[in-house]
Tab-separated table of C-alpha atoms and ligand atoms in Angstrom:
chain	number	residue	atom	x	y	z
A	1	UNK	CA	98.378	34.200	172.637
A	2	UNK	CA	98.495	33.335	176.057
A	3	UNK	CA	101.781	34.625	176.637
A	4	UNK	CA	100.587	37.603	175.215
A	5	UNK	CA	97.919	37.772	177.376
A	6	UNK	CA	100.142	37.225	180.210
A	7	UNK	CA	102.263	40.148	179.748
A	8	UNK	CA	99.404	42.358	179.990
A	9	UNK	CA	97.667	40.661	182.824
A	10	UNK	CA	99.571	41.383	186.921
A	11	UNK	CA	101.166	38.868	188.314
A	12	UNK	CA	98.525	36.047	190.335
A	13	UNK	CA	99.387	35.982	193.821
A	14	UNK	CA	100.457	32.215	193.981
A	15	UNK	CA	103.738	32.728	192.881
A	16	UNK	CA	106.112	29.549	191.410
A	17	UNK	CA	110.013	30.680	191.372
A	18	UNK	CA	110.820	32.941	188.293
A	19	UNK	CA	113.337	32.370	185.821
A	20	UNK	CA	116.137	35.353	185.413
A	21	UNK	CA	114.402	37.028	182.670
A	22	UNK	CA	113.668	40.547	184.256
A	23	UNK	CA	110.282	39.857	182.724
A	24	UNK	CA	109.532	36.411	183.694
A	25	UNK	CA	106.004	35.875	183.068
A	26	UNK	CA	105.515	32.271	184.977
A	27	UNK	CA	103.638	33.667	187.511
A	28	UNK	CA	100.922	36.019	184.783
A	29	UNK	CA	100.335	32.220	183.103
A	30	UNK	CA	97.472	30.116	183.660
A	31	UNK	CA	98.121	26.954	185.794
A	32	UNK	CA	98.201	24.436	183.062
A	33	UNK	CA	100.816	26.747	181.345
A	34	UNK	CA	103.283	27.367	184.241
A	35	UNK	CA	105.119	23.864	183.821
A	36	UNK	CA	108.045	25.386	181.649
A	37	UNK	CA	111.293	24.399	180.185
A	38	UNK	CA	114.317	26.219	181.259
A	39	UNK	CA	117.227	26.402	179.503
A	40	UNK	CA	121.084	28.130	180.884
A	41	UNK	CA	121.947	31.367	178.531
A	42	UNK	CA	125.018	30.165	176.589
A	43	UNK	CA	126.530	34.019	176.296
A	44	UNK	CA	129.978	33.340	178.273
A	45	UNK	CA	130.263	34.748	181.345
A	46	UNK	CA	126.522	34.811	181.763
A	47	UNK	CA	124.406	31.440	182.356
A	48	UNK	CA	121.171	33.193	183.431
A	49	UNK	CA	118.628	30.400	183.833
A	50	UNK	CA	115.715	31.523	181.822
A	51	UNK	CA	112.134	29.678	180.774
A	52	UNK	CA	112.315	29.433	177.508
A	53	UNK	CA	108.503	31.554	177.197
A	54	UNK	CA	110.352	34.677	178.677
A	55	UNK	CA	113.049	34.211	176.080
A	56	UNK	CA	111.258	34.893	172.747
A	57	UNK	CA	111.031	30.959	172.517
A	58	UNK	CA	107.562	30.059	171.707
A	59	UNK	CA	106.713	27.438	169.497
A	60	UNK	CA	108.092	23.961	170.065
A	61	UNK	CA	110.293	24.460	166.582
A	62	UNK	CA	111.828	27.524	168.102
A	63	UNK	CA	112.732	25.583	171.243
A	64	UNK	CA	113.904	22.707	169.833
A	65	UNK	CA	116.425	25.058	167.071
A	66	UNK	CA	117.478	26.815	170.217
A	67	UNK	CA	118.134	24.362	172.168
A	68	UNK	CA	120.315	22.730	169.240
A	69	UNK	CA	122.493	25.754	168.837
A	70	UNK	CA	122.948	27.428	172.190
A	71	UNK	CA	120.070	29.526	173.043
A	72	UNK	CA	120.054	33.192	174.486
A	73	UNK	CA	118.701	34.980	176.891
A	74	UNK	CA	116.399	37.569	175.936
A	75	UNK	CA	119.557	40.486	177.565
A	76	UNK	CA	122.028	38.998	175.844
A	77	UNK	CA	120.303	38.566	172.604
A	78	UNK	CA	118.529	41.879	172.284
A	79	UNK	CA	121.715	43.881	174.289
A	80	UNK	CA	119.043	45.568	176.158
A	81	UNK	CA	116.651	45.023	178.771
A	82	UNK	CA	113.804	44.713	176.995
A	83	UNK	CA	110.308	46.600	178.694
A	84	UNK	CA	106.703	44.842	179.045
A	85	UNK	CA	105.563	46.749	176.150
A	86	UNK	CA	108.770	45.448	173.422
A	87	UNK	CA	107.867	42.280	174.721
A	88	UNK	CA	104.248	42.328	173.717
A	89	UNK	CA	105.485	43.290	170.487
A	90	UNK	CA	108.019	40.342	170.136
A	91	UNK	CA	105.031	37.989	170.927
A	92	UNK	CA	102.542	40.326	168.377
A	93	UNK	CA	105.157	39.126	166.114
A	94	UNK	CA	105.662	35.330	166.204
A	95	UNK	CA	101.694	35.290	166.493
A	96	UNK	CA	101.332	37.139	163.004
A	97	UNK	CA	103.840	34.535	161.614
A	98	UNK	CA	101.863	31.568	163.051
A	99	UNK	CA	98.643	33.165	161.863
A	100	UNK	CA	100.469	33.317	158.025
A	101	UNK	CA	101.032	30.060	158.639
A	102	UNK	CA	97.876	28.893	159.796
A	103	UNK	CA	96.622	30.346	156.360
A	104	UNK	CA	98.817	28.783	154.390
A	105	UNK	CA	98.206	25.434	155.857
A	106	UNK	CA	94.205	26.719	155.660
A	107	UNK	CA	94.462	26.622	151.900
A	108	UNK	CA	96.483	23.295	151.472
A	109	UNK	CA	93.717	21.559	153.361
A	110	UNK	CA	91.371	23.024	151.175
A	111	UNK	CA	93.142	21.661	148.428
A	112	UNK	CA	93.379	18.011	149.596
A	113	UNK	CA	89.743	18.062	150.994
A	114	UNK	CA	88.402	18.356	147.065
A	115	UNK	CA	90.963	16.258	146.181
A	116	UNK	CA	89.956	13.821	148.752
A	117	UNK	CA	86.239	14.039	148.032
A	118	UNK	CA	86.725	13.635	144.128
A	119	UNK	CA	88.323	10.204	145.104
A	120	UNK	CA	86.426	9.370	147.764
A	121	UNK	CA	83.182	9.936	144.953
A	122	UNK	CA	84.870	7.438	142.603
A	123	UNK	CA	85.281	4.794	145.252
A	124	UNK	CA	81.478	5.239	146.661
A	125	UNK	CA	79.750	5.873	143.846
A	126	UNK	CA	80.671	4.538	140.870
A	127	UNK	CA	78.840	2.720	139.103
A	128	UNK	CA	81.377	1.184	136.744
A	129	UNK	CA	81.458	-2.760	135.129
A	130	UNK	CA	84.666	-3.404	137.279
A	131	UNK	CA	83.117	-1.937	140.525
A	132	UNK	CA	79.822	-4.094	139.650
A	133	UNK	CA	82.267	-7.470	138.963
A	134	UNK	CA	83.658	-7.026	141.705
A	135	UNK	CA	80.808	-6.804	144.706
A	136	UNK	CA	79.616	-9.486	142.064
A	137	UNK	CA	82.415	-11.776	143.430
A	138	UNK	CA	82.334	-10.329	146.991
A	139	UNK	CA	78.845	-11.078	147.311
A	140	UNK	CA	79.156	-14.539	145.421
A	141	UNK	CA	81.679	-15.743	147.826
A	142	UNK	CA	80.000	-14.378	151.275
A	143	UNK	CA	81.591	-10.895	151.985
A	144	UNK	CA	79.360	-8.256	150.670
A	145	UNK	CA	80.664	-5.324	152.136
A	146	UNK	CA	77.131	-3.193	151.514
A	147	UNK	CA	75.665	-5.590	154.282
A	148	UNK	CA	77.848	-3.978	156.966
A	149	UNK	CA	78.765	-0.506	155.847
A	150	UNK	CA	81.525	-0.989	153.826
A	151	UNK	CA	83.684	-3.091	156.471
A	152	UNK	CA	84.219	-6.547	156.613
A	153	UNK	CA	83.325	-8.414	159.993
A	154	UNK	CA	85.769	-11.438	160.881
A	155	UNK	CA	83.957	-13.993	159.257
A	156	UNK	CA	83.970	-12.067	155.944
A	157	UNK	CA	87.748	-11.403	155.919
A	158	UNK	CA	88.124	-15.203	156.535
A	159	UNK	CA	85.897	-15.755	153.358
A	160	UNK	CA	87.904	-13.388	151.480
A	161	UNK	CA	91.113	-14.612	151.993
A	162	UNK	CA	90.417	-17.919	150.602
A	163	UNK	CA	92.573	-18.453	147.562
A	164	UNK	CA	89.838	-19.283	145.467
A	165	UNK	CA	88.129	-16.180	146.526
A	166	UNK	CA	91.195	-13.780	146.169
A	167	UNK	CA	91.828	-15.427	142.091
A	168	UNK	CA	88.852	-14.615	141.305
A	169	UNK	CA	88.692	-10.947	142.919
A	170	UNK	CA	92.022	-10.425	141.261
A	171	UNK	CA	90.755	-11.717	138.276
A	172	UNK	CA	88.134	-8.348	138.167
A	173	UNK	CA	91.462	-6.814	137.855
A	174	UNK	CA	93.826	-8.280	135.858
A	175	UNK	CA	94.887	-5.250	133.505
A	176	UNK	CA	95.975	-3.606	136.039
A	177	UNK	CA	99.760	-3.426	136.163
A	178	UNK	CA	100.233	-4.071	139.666
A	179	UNK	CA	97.941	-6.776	140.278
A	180	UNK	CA	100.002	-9.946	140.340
A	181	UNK	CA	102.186	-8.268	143.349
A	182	UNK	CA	98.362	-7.276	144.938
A	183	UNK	CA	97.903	-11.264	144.566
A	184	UNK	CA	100.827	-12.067	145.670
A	185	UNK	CA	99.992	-9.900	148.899
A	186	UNK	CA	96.445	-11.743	149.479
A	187	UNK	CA	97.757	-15.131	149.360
A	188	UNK	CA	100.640	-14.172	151.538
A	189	UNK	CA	97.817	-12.723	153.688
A	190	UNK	CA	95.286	-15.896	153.668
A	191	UNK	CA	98.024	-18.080	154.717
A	192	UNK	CA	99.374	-16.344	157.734
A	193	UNK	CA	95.500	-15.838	158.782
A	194	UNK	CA	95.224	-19.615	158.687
A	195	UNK	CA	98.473	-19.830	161.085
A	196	UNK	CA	96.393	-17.056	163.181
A	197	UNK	CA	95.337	-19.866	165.784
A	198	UNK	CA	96.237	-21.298	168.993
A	199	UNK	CA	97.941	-24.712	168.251
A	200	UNK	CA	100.569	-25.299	169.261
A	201	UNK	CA	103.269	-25.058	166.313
A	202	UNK	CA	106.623	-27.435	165.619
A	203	UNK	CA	109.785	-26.086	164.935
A	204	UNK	CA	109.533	-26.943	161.177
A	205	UNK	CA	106.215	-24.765	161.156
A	206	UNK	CA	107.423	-21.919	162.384
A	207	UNK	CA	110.015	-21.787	160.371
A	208	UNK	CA	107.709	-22.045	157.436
A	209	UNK	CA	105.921	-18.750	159.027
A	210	UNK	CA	109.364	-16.865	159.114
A	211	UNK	CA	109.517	-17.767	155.662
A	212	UNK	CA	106.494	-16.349	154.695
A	213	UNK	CA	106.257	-12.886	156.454
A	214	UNK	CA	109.609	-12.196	154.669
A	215	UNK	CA	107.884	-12.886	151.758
A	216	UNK	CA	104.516	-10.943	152.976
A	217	UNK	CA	107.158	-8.218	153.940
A	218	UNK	CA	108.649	-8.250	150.613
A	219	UNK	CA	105.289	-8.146	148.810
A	220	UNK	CA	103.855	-5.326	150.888
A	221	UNK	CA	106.514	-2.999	150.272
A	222	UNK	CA	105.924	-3.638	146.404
A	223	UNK	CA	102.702	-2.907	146.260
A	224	UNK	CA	102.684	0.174	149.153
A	225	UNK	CA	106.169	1.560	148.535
A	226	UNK	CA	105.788	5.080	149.846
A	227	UNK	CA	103.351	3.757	152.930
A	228	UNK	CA	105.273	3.955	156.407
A	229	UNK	CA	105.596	0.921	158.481
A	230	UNK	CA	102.659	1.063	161.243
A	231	UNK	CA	103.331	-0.441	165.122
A	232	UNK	CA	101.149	-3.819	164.422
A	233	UNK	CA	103.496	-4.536	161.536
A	234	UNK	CA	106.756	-3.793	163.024
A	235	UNK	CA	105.988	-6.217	165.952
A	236	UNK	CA	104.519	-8.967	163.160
A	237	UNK	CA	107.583	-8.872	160.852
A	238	UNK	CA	110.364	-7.998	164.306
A	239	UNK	CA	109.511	-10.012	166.747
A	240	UNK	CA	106.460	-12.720	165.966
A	241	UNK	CA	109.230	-15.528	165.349
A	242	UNK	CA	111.147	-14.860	168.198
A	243	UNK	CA	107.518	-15.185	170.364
A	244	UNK	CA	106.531	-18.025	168.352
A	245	UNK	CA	110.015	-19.956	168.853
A	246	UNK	CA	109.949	-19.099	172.801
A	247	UNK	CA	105.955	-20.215	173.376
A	248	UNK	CA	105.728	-22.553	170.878
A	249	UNK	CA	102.535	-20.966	169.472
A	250	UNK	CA	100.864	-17.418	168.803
A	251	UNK	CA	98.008	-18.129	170.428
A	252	UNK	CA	99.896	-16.865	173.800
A	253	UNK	CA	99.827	-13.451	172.197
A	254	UNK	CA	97.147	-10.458	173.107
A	255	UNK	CA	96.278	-7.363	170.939
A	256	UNK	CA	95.862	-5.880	174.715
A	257	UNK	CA	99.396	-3.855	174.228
A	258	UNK	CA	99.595	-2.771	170.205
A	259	UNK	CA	95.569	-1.401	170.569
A	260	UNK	CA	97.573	0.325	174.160
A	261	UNK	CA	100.615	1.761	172.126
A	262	UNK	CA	98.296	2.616	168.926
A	263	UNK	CA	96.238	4.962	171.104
A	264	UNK	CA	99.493	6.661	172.200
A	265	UNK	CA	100.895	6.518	169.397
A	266	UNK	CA	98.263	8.929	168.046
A	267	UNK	CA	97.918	10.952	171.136
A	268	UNK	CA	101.507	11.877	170.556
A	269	UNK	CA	101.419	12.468	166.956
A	270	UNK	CA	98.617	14.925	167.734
A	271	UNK	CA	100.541	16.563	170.269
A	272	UNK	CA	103.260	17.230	167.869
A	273	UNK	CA	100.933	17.878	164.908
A	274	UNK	CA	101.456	21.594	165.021
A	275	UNK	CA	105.529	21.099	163.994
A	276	UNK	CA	104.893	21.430	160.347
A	277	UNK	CA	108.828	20.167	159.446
A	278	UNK	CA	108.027	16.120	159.285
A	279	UNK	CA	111.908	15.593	160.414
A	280	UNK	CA	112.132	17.557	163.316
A	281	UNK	CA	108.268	15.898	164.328
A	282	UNK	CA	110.152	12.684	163.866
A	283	UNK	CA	112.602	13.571	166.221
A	284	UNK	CA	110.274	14.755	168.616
A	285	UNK	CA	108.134	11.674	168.891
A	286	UNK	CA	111.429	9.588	168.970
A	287	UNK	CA	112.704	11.713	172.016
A	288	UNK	CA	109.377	11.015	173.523
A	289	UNK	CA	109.188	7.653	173.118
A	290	UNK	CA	112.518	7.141	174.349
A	291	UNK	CA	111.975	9.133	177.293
A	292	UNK	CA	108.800	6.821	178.226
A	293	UNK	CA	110.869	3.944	177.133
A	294	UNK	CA	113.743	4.957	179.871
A	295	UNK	CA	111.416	5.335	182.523
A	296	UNK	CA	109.182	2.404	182.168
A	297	UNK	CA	111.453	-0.595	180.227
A	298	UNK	CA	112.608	-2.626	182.869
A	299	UNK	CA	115.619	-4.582	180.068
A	300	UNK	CA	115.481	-7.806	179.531
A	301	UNK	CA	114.011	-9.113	183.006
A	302	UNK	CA	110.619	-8.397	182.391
A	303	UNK	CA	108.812	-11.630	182.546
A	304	UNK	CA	110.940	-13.341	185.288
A	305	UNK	CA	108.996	-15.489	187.162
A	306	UNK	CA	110.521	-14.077	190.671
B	401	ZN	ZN1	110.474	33.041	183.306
B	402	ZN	ZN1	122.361	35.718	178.817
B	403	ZN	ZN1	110.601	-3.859	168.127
């Protein structure tokens, strides 16, 4: 749209360098806009240096396949110089593709939002035996969720992962197939909350808590096996023993940087949420992330005292 817009608008009079394309448009964007990639036309023998934008390259999928293969300039790709006017009509085009698009995703939300609320209704509202057993044991034992909206505040979770409390919530459920992996989980839970303190720890304790995240690891991945593995987790199951081992406790540890990287985390998965093919998002993020981790990790010097 707003290269579209750009074509049809003169040039401003603050003018950034412009690429080769004989219509470079850099200087008919908007400010934010104007910080473009460029890319060198891989046609031998003629390496104009073009912005992508001014090369029929719009959408961060289109980029990213170009600059895979070896992208074009516009000349060399269309064997003609193309005029203002063909170019509107290039960019009329890729916007009625993203607007089929757009309609097609349009209709798949649709489709999960009912889903989602038909489940969601279950969850809330019923008013089934099992859901009454169970706040029946919540309550009982000292975390009724209805107090606090539906989440649990610290002192509940504590009284939840008790093992008596967690036999007896699991007993609510016990036709369930999957439920003695869902106990398995709690326990495995409730006894790494109890290690969630700031003793300090012997060796032959924390080797007794590298024993049972594997086991925690094992059991989540049982009963979630199609759930991906979040930040928090990563750094619990990859690199809590190591921490533990080097400062004798986990007390020493902050939430401070996982809360940091979560919101980032997010900010760049909405950045990229547009790129509808999950691999190449993947990639994307990855390239980001390894672009911020290039500039900013400093190896394995970090906490030298000097
Ligand atoms: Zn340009
Ligand atoms: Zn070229
Ligand atoms: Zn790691």
């Amino acid at each position: 749209m707003v290269v579209k817009e750009a074509y049809e608008k003169r040039e401003r009079s603050s003018r950034i360098q412009k690429c080769s394309s004989p219509q470079c448009c850099i200087n008919r964007l908007p400010k934010k806009f104007q910080d473009q990639d460029i890319f060198f036309c891989s046609r031998p023998g003629c390496s104009s240096a073009c912005h992508f934008v001014c090369s029929g390259y719009y959408t961060i999928e289109q980029r990213h396949n170009a600059s895979q293969a070896s992208p074009e300039c516009l000349p060399c790709r269309e064997g003609e110089i193309m005029t203002v006017d063909d170019l509107v009509a290039h960019v009329d085009e890729a916007i009625e593709d993203i607007r089929i698009r757009l309609k097609e995703e349009e209709e798949s939300l649709n489709e999960l939002s009912t889903e989602k609320k038909e489940l969601d209704d279950i969850l809330q509202l019923s008013k089934g035996a099992t859901k009454k057993r169970m706040e029946a044991v919540m309550a009982k034992n000292g975390c009724d969720p209805r107090v606090y909206y539906q989440a649990l505040n610290g002192n509940q979770v504590r009284n939840l992962f008790r093992p008596a409390t967690i036999e007896e919530l699991i007993d609510v459920f016990k036709d369930h197939f999957d439920v003695e992996n869902l106990r398995l989980l709690m326990l495995d839970f409730g006894k790494l909350m109890s290690w969630s303190r700031s003793a300090i720890l012997s060796v032959a304790e924390i080797e007794e808590i590298s024993i049972l995240l594997q086991s925690l690891k094992r059991n989540l991945r049982l009963v979630h096996p199609d759930l991906g593995v979040i930040p928090k987790l990563h750094i619990m199951f990859a690199h809590l023993v190591t921490f533990m081992k080097r400062h004798k406790t986990w007390g020493k540890s902050s939430e401070q940087g996982i809360e940091g990287f979560n919101a980032l985390f997010n900010k760049v998965e909405r950045r990229y949420s547009t790129v509808k093919n999950l691999e190449l998002r993947t990639i994307l993020m990855r390239q980001y992330f390894g672009n911020l981790n290039y500039l900013f990790d400093c190896g394995e010097n970090w906490d030298n005292d000097d």
